Coordinates of C-alpha atoms (C1' of nucleotides) and ligand atoms in Angstrom, one line a residue:
Chain A
X1 CA 10.3 19.1 15.5
X2 CA 11.9 16.3 13.9
X3 CA 10.3 16.7 10.5
X4 CA 12.3 15.3 7.6
X5 CA 13.0 17.9 4.7
X6 CA 10.6 17.9 2.0
X7 CA 11.0 15.1 -0.1
X8 CA 9.0 12.3 -2.7
X9 CA 6.8 10.3 -0.5
X10 CA 9.0 7.2 0.3
X11 CA 8.4 3.9 -1.5
X12 CA 7.0 0.8 0.4
X13 CA 9.9 -1.0 -0.6
X14 CA 12.1 1.8 0.6
X15 CA 10.4 1.6 4.1
X16 CA 11.0 -1.6 4.1
X17 CA 14.6 -1.4 3.6
X18 CA 15.2 1.2 5.9
X19 CA 13.4 -1.1 8.8
X20 CA 15.6 -3.8 8.1
X21 CA 18.6 -2.0 8.1
X22 CA 18.1 -0.5 11.5
X23 CA 17.4 -3.7 12.6
X24 CA 20.6 -5.2 11.3
X25 CA 22.1 -2.4 12.6
X26 CA 22.2 -3.5 16.6
X27 CA 25.6 -4.3 16.3
X28 CA 26.6 -0.5 15.6
X29 CA 28.2 -2.3 13.0
X30 CA 27.6 -1.7 9.3
X31 CA 25.2 -3.7 7.6
X32 CA 26.2 -6.1 4.9
X33 CA 24.4 -6.2 1.5
X34 CA 24.0 -10.0 2.0
X35 CA 22.1 -9.8 5.2
X36 CA 20.1 -6.9 3.9
X37 CA 18.9 -9.4 1.4
X38 CA 18.5 -12.4 3.2
X39 CA 16.0 -10.5 5.8
X40 CA 14.1 -8.8 2.5
X41 CA 13.9 -12.5 0.4
X42 CA 16.1 -10.6 -2.5
X43 CA 18.8 -11.1 -4.6
X44 CA 22.2 -9.4 -3.3
X45 CA 22.1 -7.4 -6.9
X46 CA 18.5 -6.2 -6.2
X47 CA 19.9 -4.7 -2.5
X48 CA 23.1 -3.5 -4.2
X49 CA 20.9 -1.2 -6.5
X50 CA 18.4 -0.5 -3.7
X51 CA 21.7 0.7 -1.7
X52 CA 22.9 3.5 -4.4
X53 CA 19.4 5.2 -4.8
X54 CA 18.8 5.7 -0.5
X55 CA 22.4 6.7 -0.6
X56 CA 21.5 8.9 -3.1
X57 CA 18.2 10.8 -1.3
X58 CA 20.8 10.8 2.0
X59 CA 19.0 8.0 4.0
X60 CA 22.3 6.0 3.8
X61 CA 25.5 5.9 4.4
X62 CA 27.9 3.7 2.1
X63 CA 31.1 2.1 2.3
X64 CA 31.3 0.1 -1.0
X65 CA 32.0 -3.3 -0.7
X66 CA 32.1 -2.9 3.2
X67 CA 28.7 -2.0 4.0
X68 CA 26.0 0.6 4.9
X69 CA 24.2 2.6 8.3
X70 CA 21.9 4.7 8.4
X71 CA 21.4 8.5 8.3
X72 CA 20.0 10.5 10.8
X73 CA 17.2 11.2 8.3
X74 CA 17.5 7.4 7.5
X75 CA 17.2 6.3 11.3
X76 CA 14.1 8.9 11.4
X77 CA 11.7 7.2 8.7
X78 CA 13.1 3.4 10.3
X79 CA 11.8 4.5 13.7
X80 CA 8.7 5.7 12.6
X81 CA 7.8 2.5 10.6
X82 CA 8.6 0.5 13.5
X83 CA 6.0 2.5 15.5
X84 CA 3.6 2.1 13.5
X85 CA 4.5 -1.5 12.5
X86 CA 4.3 -2.1 16.2
X87 CA 1.0 -0.2 17.4
X88 CA -0.7 -2.0 14.3
X89 CA 0.0 -5.4 16.4
X90 CA -1.0 -4.3 19.6
X91 CA -4.0 -2.2 18.0
X92 CA -5.0 -5.3 16.1
X93 CA -4.7 -7.6 19.4
X94 CA -6.4 -5.4 21.7
X95 CA -9.6 -4.0 19.2
X96 CA -10.0 -6.3 16.7
X97 CA -9.8 -10.4 18.3
X98 CA -6.0 -10.7 16.6
X99 CA -3.6 -13.2 17.8
X100 CA 0.4 -12.6 18.3
X101 CA 0.8 -14.9 15.9
X102 CA -1.0 -13.3 12.9
X103 CA -0.4 -9.6 13.6
X104 CA 2.8 -9.4 12.1
X105 CA 1.8 -9.6 8.0
X106 CA -0.9 -7.7 8.2
X107 CA 1.2 -5.2 10.3
X108 CA 4.0 -5.0 7.6
X109 CA 0.9 -4.6 4.7
X110 CA -0.7 -1.8 7.0
X111 CA 2.4 0.3 8.4
X112 CA 2.8 1.5 4.6
X113 CA -0.8 2.9 4.2
X114 CA -1.7 4.4 7.3
X115 CA -1.7 8.2 7.9
X116 CA 0.3 9.7 11.1
X117 CA -2.8 10.8 11.9
X118 CA -4.6 7.5 12.1
X119 CA -1.5 6.0 13.9
X120 CA -2.1 8.3 16.8
X121 CA -5.4 7.7 16.7
X122 CA -4.6 4.4 17.1
X123 CA -2.0 5.0 20.0
X124 CA -4.5 6.9 22.2
X125 CA -7.1 4.4 21.7
X126 CA -4.6 1.7 23.5
X127 CA -3.8 4.5 26.2
X128 CA 0.1 4.5 24.6
X129 CA 1.3 1.7 25.4
X130 CA 5.2 1.4 25.9
X131 CA 5.6 -2.5 24.3
X132 CA 4.0 -4.4 21.1
X133 CA 2.1 -7.9 21.9
X134 CA 5.4 -9.3 21.5
X135 CA 7.4 -7.2 24.2
X136 CA 9.2 -5.4 21.3
X137 CA 9.4 -1.5 22.5
X138 CA 7.3 1.1 20.1
X139 CA 9.2 4.2 19.2
X140 CA 7.9 7.7 20.7
X141 CA 6.6 10.0 18.1
X142 CA 10.0 12.1 18.2
X143 CA 11.9 8.7 17.5
X144 CA 13.2 7.8 21.0
X145 CA 13.2 4.0 21.9
X146 CA 13.4 2.2 25.1
X147 CA 16.3 -0.1 25.5
X148 CA 15.6 -2.7 28.1
X149 CA 17.4 -5.0 29.4
X150 CA 16.7 -8.7 29.1
X151 CA 18.4 -12.0 30.1
X152 CA 17.5 -14.9 27.8
X153 CA 15.7 -17.3 29.8
X154 CA 18.3 -19.8 29.1
X155 CA 20.7 -18.2 31.2
X156 CA 18.4 -17.7 34.2
X157 CA 19.8 -20.0 37.0
X158 CA 17.2 -22.7 38.6
X159 CA 15.2 -21.2 41.9
X160 CA 15.4 -17.6 39.6
X161 CA 12.2 -15.7 39.3
X162 CA 11.4 -13.5 36.4
X163 CA 9.2 -11.6 34.3
X164 CA 9.2 -12.3 30.6
X165 CA 9.6 -9.1 28.8
X166 CA 10.0 -9.8 25.4
X167 CA 9.9 -13.2 22.9
X168 CA 11.8 -13.1 19.8
X169 CA 10.0 -15.8 18.2
X170 CA 9.2 -14.7 14.5
X171 CA 7.3 -18.0 13.7
X172 CA 3.4 -18.2 13.8
X173 CA 4.2 -22.2 15.2
X174 CA 6.3 -20.7 17.9
X175 CA 4.2 -18.2 19.3
X176 CA 1.5 -20.1 18.7
X177 CA 2.9 -22.7 21.5
X178 CA 4.5 -20.1 23.5
X179 CA 1.1 -18.4 24.1
X180 CA -0.7 -21.8 24.8
X181 CA 1.9 -22.5 27.3
X182 CA 1.4 -18.7 29.6
X183 CA 5.0 -17.8 28.1
X184 CA 3.8 -14.0 27.0
X185 CA 5.5 -10.8 28.0
X186 CA 4.3 -10.0 31.2
X187 CA 4.0 -13.2 32.6
X188 CA 5.7 -14.1 35.8
X189 CA 7.4 -17.4 35.7
X190 CA 10.3 -19.5 38.1
X191 CA 12.9 -21.6 36.9
X192 CA 12.2 -24.8 39.2
X193 CA 15.1 -26.7 37.7
X194 CA 17.6 -26.9 34.7
X195 CA 19.3 -30.0 33.6
X196 CA 23.0 -29.0 32.5
X197 CA 25.0 -29.0 29.0
X198 CA 22.1 -27.4 26.8
X199 CA 19.1 -29.6 28.6
X200 CA 15.5 -28.5 29.4
X201 CA 14.2 -26.3 31.7
X202 CA 11.2 -27.0 34.3
X203 CA 9.3 -23.8 34.9
X204 CA 6.4 -23.1 36.9
X205 CA 4.3 -20.8 35.1
X206 CA 0.8 -19.5 37.2
X207 CA 1.0 -22.9 39.1
X208 CA 1.8 -25.3 36.3
X209 CA 5.0 -27.7 35.7
X210 CA 6.2 -26.5 31.9
X211 CA 9.3 -28.1 30.7
X212 CA 11.3 -25.9 27.8
X213 CA 14.0 -27.2 25.7
X214 CA 17.1 -24.4 24.7
X215 CA 15.9 -23.4 21.6
X216 CA 12.7 -22.1 22.8
X217 CA 14.4 -20.9 26.2
X218 CA 17.2 -18.8 24.4
X219 CA 14.2 -16.8 22.3
X220 CA 12.2 -16.0 25.9
X221 CA 13.7 -12.8 26.9
X222 CA 13.4 -12.0 30.8
X223 CA 13.5 -9.0 33.0
X224 CA 15.3 -10.1 36.4
X225 CA 14.6 -8.3 39.5
X226 CA 11.4 -9.1 42.0
X227 CA 11.1 -12.1 43.5
Chain B
X1 CA -17.8 -19.4 -3.8
X2 CA -17.4 -16.6 -6.3
X3 CA -13.7 -17.1 -6.1
X4 CA -11.3 -15.3 -8.9
X5 CA -9.3 -17.8 -10.6
X6 CA -5.9 -18.0 -9.1
X7 CA -4.0 -15.2 -10.7
X8 CA -1.1 -12.6 -9.9
X9 CA -1.9 -10.2 -7.0
X10 CA -3.5 -6.7 -8.1
X11 CA -1.9 -4.3 -7.7
X12 CA -3.2 -0.6 -6.0
X13 CA -3.5 1.2 -9.5
X14 CA -5.6 -1.7 -10.9
X15 CA -7.7 -1.7 -8.3
X16 CA -8.7 1.9 -7.7
X17 CA -9.0 2.0 -11.9
X18 CA -11.6 -0.6 -11.6
X19 CA -13.5 0.7 -8.4
X20 CA -13.2 3.8 -10.9
X21 CA -14.9 2.2 -13.9
X22 CA -17.3 0.6 -11.7
X23 CA -18.4 3.7 -10.4
X24 CA -18.6 5.4 -14.0
X25 CA -20.6 2.7 -15.1
X26 CA -23.5 2.9 -13.2
X27 CA -25.6 4.8 -16.6
X28 CA -24.9 0.7 -18.1
X29 CA -23.1 2.9 -21.0
X30 CA -19.4 1.7 -21.7
X31 CA -17.2 3.7 -19.9
X32 CA -14.8 6.6 -22.0
X33 CA -11.1 6.9 -21.4
X34 CA -11.4 10.5 -20.6
X35 CA -13.9 10.1 -17.8
X36 CA -11.6 7.4 -16.4
X37 CA -8.6 9.9 -16.8
X38 CA -10.6 12.6 -15.1
X39 CA -11.2 10.7 -12.0
X40 CA -8.4 9.5 -11.4
X41 CA -6.8 12.2 -12.4
X42 CA -4.4 10.7 -15.4
X43 CA -3.3 11.7 -18.5
X44 CA -5.9 10.3 -21.0
X45 CA -2.9 8.3 -22.7
X46 CA -2.3 6.3 -19.3
X47 CA -5.8 5.3 -19.6
X48 CA -5.3 3.7 -23.0
X49 CA -2.4 1.8 -21.9
X50 CA -3.7 0.7 -18.4
X51 CA -6.9 -0.4 -20.3
X52 CA -4.9 -2.9 -22.7
X53 CA -3.2 -4.3 -19.3
X54 CA -7.1 -5.0 -17.6
X55 CA -8.1 -6.6 -20.5
X56 CA -6.0 -8.9 -21.7
X57 CA -6.3 -9.9 -17.9
X58 CA -10.0 -10.5 -18.4
X59 CA -10.9 -7.7 -16.3
X60 CA -11.9 -5.3 -18.9
X61 CA -14.1 -5.5 -22.1
X62 CA -12.9 -2.9 -24.6
X63 CA -14.5 -1.9 -27.8
X64 CA -11.4 0.5 -28.9
X65 CA -12.4 4.0 -29.4
X66 CA -16.4 3.1 -28.1
X67 CA -15.2 2.4 -24.2
X68 CA -15.3 0.0 -21.8
X69 CA -17.3 -1.8 -19.0
X70 CA -16.5 -4.2 -16.6
X71 CA -16.4 -8.2 -16.9
X72 CA -17.7 -10.6 -14.4
X73 CA -14.0 -10.3 -12.9
X74 CA -13.4 -7.0 -13.0
X75 CA -16.9 -6.5 -11.3
X76 CA -16.3 -8.6 -8.8
X77 CA -13.1 -6.9 -7.9
X78 CA -14.5 -3.9 -7.9
X79 CA -17.1 -4.6 -5.6
X80 CA -14.6 -6.4 -2.9
X81 CA -13.0 -3.1 -3.2
X82 CA -15.9 -1.0 -2.5
X83 CA -16.6 -3.4 0.3
X84 CA -13.5 -2.4 2.0
X85 CA -13.5 0.9 1.5
X86 CA -16.9 1.5 3.1
X87 CA -16.2 -0.5 5.8
X88 CA -13.3 1.1 6.5
X89 CA -14.5 4.2 6.4
X90 CA -17.5 3.3 8.7
X91 CA -15.0 1.7 11.2
X92 CA -12.6 5.0 11.1
X93 CA -15.6 7.2 12.2
X94 CA -17.1 4.5 14.1
X95 CA -14.2 3.6 16.8
X96 CA -11.1 6.0 16.0
X97 CA -12.7 9.4 16.2
X98 CA -12.8 10.1 12.3
X99 CA -15.5 12.0 10.4
X100 CA -17.2 11.4 7.4
X101 CA -15.0 14.3 5.8
X102 CA -11.8 13.0 6.6
X103 CA -12.5 9.0 6.3
X104 CA -12.2 9.6 2.5
X105 CA -8.3 9.6 1.8
X106 CA -7.4 6.8 4.6
X107 CA -9.7 4.3 3.0
X108 CA -8.3 4.7 -0.5
X109 CA -5.0 3.9 0.7
X110 CA -6.1 1.4 3.3
X111 CA -8.7 -0.2 0.8
X112 CA -5.4 -2.1 -0.8
X113 CA -3.4 -3.2 2.1
X114 CA -6.4 -5.0 4.4
X115 CA -6.5 -8.8 4.2
X116 CA -9.9 -10.2 3.9
X117 CA -9.7 -11.5 7.2
X118 CA -9.4 -7.9 8.9
X119 CA -12.4 -6.3 7.0
X120 CA -14.3 -9.0 8.1
X121 CA -13.2 -8.8 11.6
X122 CA -13.9 -4.8 11.2
X123 CA -17.3 -6.0 9.6
X124 CA -18.1 -7.8 12.9
X125 CA -17.1 -5.1 15.2
X126 CA -19.6 -2.8 13.3
X127 CA -22.6 -5.1 13.4
X128 CA -22.4 -5.5 9.6
X129 CA -23.7 -2.3 9.0
X130 CA -25.6 -2.0 5.3
X131 CA -24.0 1.7 4.8
X132 CA -21.0 3.3 4.7
X133 CA -20.9 6.8 6.9
X134 CA -22.1 8.6 3.6
X135 CA -25.2 6.5 3.4
X136 CA -23.5 4.4 0.5
X137 CA -24.6 1.1 0.3
X138 CA -21.7 -1.6 1.8
X139 CA -21.5 -5.0 -1.0
X140 CA -21.7 -8.0 0.9
X141 CA -19.1 -10.2 0.7
X142 CA -20.4 -12.6 -2.3
X143 CA -20.7 -9.5 -4.3
X144 CA -24.6 -8.7 -3.7
X145 CA -25.3 -5.0 -3.6
X146 CA -28.5 -3.0 -2.6
X147 CA -29.8 -0.6 -4.7
X148 CA -31.6 2.0 -2.7
X149 CA -34.3 4.1 -4.3
X150 CA -33.2 7.7 -3.6
X151 CA -35.1 11.3 -4.4
X152 CA -32.9 14.1 -4.4
X153 CA -33.6 16.5 -2.1
X154 CA -34.3 19.2 -4.5
X155 CA -37.0 17.6 -6.0
X156 CA -39.3 16.9 -2.8
X157 CA -42.4 19.4 -2.6
X158 CA -43.1 21.9 0.3
X159 CA -45.0 20.0 2.9
X160 CA -43.3 16.8 2.6
X161 CA -41.3 14.8 5.3
X162 CA -38.2 12.4 4.1
X163 CA -35.1 10.7 6.0
X164 CA -31.6 11.4 4.4
X165 CA -30.5 8.2 2.8
X166 CA -27.2 9.4 0.9
X167 CA -24.9 12.2 0.4
X168 CA -23.1 12.9 -2.8
X169 CA -20.8 15.1 -1.9
X170 CA -17.0 14.3 -2.4
X171 CA -15.2 17.3 -1.0
X172 CA -14.5 17.8 2.5
X173 CA -16.4 21.4 3.0
X174 CA -19.6 20.3 1.7
X175 CA -19.4 17.7 4.3
X176 CA -18.8 19.2 7.2
X177 CA -21.4 22.2 6.2
X178 CA -23.7 19.7 5.7
X179 CA -22.7 17.8 9.2
X180 CA -23.1 21.0 11.0
X181 CA -26.3 21.5 10.5
X182 CA -27.3 18.3 10.9
X183 CA -27.8 17.0 7.5
X184 CA -26.6 13.4 7.7
X185 CA -27.5 10.1 6.6
X186 CA -31.0 9.0 9.4
X187 CA -31.5 12.7 9.5
X188 CA -35.8 13.2 9.4
X189 CA -36.1 16.9 7.8
X190 CA -39.3 18.4 6.5
X191 CA -39.5 20.8 3.5
X192 CA -41.2 23.9 5.0
X193 CA -41.1 26.0 2.3
X194 CA -39.1 25.8 -1.3
X195 CA -38.4 29.3 -3.9
X196 CA -39.2 28.3 -7.4
X197 CA -36.7 28.2 -10.1
X198 CA -34.3 26.7 -8.8
X199 CA -34.7 29.2 -5.2
X200 CA -33.4 28.0 -2.0
X201 CA -35.0 25.4 0.1
X202 CA -36.6 26.3 3.6
X203 CA -35.7 22.7 5.7
X204 CA -36.9 21.9 9.0
X205 CA -34.1 19.9 11.0
X206 CA -34.2 18.7 13.8
X207 CA -37.1 21.9 14.8
X208 CA -34.4 24.2 13.6
X209 CA -35.1 26.4 10.5
X210 CA -32.2 25.8 8.0
X211 CA -32.0 27.2 4.5
X212 CA -30.3 25.2 1.6
X213 CA -29.5 26.5 -1.7
X214 CA -30.3 24.0 -5.0
X215 CA -26.4 23.0 -5.3
X216 CA -26.6 21.4 -1.7
X217 CA -30.1 20.3 -2.3
X218 CA -29.2 18.0 -5.2
X219 CA -26.5 16.3 -3.3
X220 CA -28.8 15.1 -0.6
X221 CA -30.6 12.1 -1.0
X222 CA -34.0 11.6 0.4
X223 CA -36.1 8.6 1.3
X224 CA -39.3 9.2 1.0
X225 CA -42.4 7.3 3.0
X226 CA -43.3 7.8 6.6
X227 CA -44.4 11.4 7.9
Chain C
dC1 C1' -21.3 15.0 -47.1
dT2 C1' -17.2 16.8 -45.4
dA3 C1' -14.2 19.7 -42.2
dG4 C1' -12.5 19.8 -37.6
dA5 C1' -12.8 19.2 -32.9
dG6 C1' -12.8 16.2 -29.7
dA7 C1' -11.4 11.6 -28.0
dT8 C1' -9.0 8.2 -28.5
dT9 C1' -4.8 5.2 -29.2
dT10 C1' 0.0 5.0 -30.4
dA11 C1' 5.3 5.9 -30.3
dG12 C1' 8.4 6.7 -27.4
dG13 C1' 10.9 8.0 -23.0
dA14 C1' 10.9 7.9 -17.4
dT15 C1' 11.3 5.8 -13.0
dA16 C1' 11.2 2.4 -9.8
dC17 C1' 12.1 -2.0 -8.4
dA18 C1' 13.1 -6.9 -9.0
dC19 C1' 15.9 -11.0 -11.4
dT20 C1' 20.2 -13.6 -14.1
dA21 C1' 25.1 -13.7 -15.3
dA22 C1' 29.1 -11.7 -15.6
dA23 C1' 33.0 -8.7 -13.5
dT24 C1' 35.0 -6.8 -9.5
dT25 C1' 36.9 -6.6 -4.6
dT26 C1' 37.8 -8.5 -0.2
dC27 C1' 40.2 -11.4 2.6
dA28 C1' 41.3 -16.0 4.7
dG29 C1' 44.8 -19.6 4.8
dA30 C1' 48.4 -21.6 2.3
Chain D
dT1 C1' 53.0 -13.2 -1.0
dC2 C1' 49.6 -15.3 -3.1
dT3 C1' 45.1 -17.6 -4.3
dG4 C1' 40.4 -18.7 -4.8
dA5 C1' 35.9 -18.2 -2.1
dA6 C1' 32.6 -15.5 -0.9
dA7 C1' 30.7 -10.8 -1.1
dT8 C1' 29.8 -7.0 -3.7
dT9 C1' 29.1 -4.6 -7.3
dT10 C1' 28.0 -3.4 -12.2
dA11 C1' 25.4 -4.6 -16.8
dG12 C1' 21.5 -5.6 -19.2
dT13 C1' 16.7 -7.3 -19.0
dG14 C1' 11.7 -7.4 -17.5
dT15 C1' 7.4 -5.5 -15.8
dA16 C1' 4.3 -2.4 -14.1
dT17 C1' 3.0 2.5 -14.6
dC18 C1' 3.4 7.5 -15.6
dC19 C1' 4.2 11.0 -19.2
dT20 C1' 4.4 14.4 -23.8
dA21 C1' 3.6 14.4 -28.7
dA22 C1' 1.9 12.9 -32.4
dA23 C1' -0.7 9.8 -35.1
dT24 C1' -6.0 8.3 -35.7
dC25 C1' -10.7 7.7 -35.3
dT26 C1' -15.7 9.4 -34.4
dC27 C1' -18.9 12.3 -35.1
dT28 C1' -21.4 17.0 -35.0
dA29 C1' -22.3 21.0 -37.3
dG30 C1' -22.5 23.1 -41.1
Ligands
MN1 MN1 6.2 -3.5 5.3
MN2 MN1 6.1 -6.9 17.2
MN3 MN1 -7.3 3.5 -3.7
MN4 MN1 -18.2 6.7 1.3

DNA sequence: CTAGAGATTTAGGATACACTAAATTTCAGA
DNA sequence: TCTGAAATTTAGTGTATCCTAAATCTCTAG
């Protein structure tokens, strides 16, 4: 299997650092100390210290003053945490009445406490979903993760119809607003009209007219294709 | 309400200490450092150190060299953890296919990570149960806890019929064995015969004859009454 | 009434992880 | 090429929690 070599159990901090670094690695470039500190809400000096420890554990590659990247082991941990986080979110929404704007904080803590066994039981109860409530792909147990090709709603031309695939908002307020207006993953929407120069879009969402500004339109990621 | 005064969030260690001390307090007498160390698997010196900190936080009353007892605040924390622990056990058994011999470790970690909101959602999904899968009473949100009067099976006379109320086994092996033989909370059983001087008991469990030694018979706690 | 044995606390040390303040390095722009 | 702002690391602290070894206290058995 892809089992990690026997090592000390990772701490909550360690797991959150690796998850953050994974997220910041999307571009492929090394991740900066400052960006990690920003995402985790820590002082840059604290991040430098942790980077040293994680490198010694073989979870990160560190080029001093240049940035870090995940080793295969580090990446494995990050994807495992992502699987946990997203499955927990999906489970809480499906079975315990949470909504997509409230699940994140709960999952952020539970992801460190659940056993592999419990995660897989939740996955099974959910029917092994491929995405979480925000449309983010759920890594497979072996660390495989799907790459969806999404286009921001902001770039869709008037007249086009699309399906919402993912919503990139992080805060409760925006998430609640979007849900209220039916702008959730899976929704079919049509761009009826759009004003130029960053102006608002007029949408057809389930037969209703909705106006959406450019800020939100950048966060709503769509799948082209289908009519 | 019974809200605690605003204080730092408690750590996992703190919560586990208070829960352990609550359990050891059943007799009413002060709890010894050694007993706490034994239950938590720590060196007695470590417990002395933690006792000092918890006393300073107003969670324990410490009489040096004599033992500790919970303050009202400490007791409140302990009961809150017990509610969490037992509801989590009940939830995992009811909805995620766990069995009563596997839930303890999972609950021991999750109890520190769930929010009050999630705990109450689980309670609601379960129909606000009064006991956990082992028959242990679940404290109410306000800290009330039912006191059941149970008699060890070892003390039931031949010819009597009883209902199992609680099973005091802690280890997987015994729990699995008991479940296999139908000796779980709620089961109606009759003591058909018993050998003297700590000899085995012959039981009728759902029409089947079962022989149980004195060790297990001491752990099976029964409700008298009914016939 | 007193010597231990046993329980408990204290002393000293380690690890993990956070912080602030002070170096140090990088790199863009003059 | 040089310089200074920004980024990063290092130095020095502090808290929480654990450990082992050494004191200290308690209480029972003789
Ligand atoms: Mn987390
Ligand atoms: Mn999500
Ligand atoms: Mn616990
Ligand atoms: Mn239990």
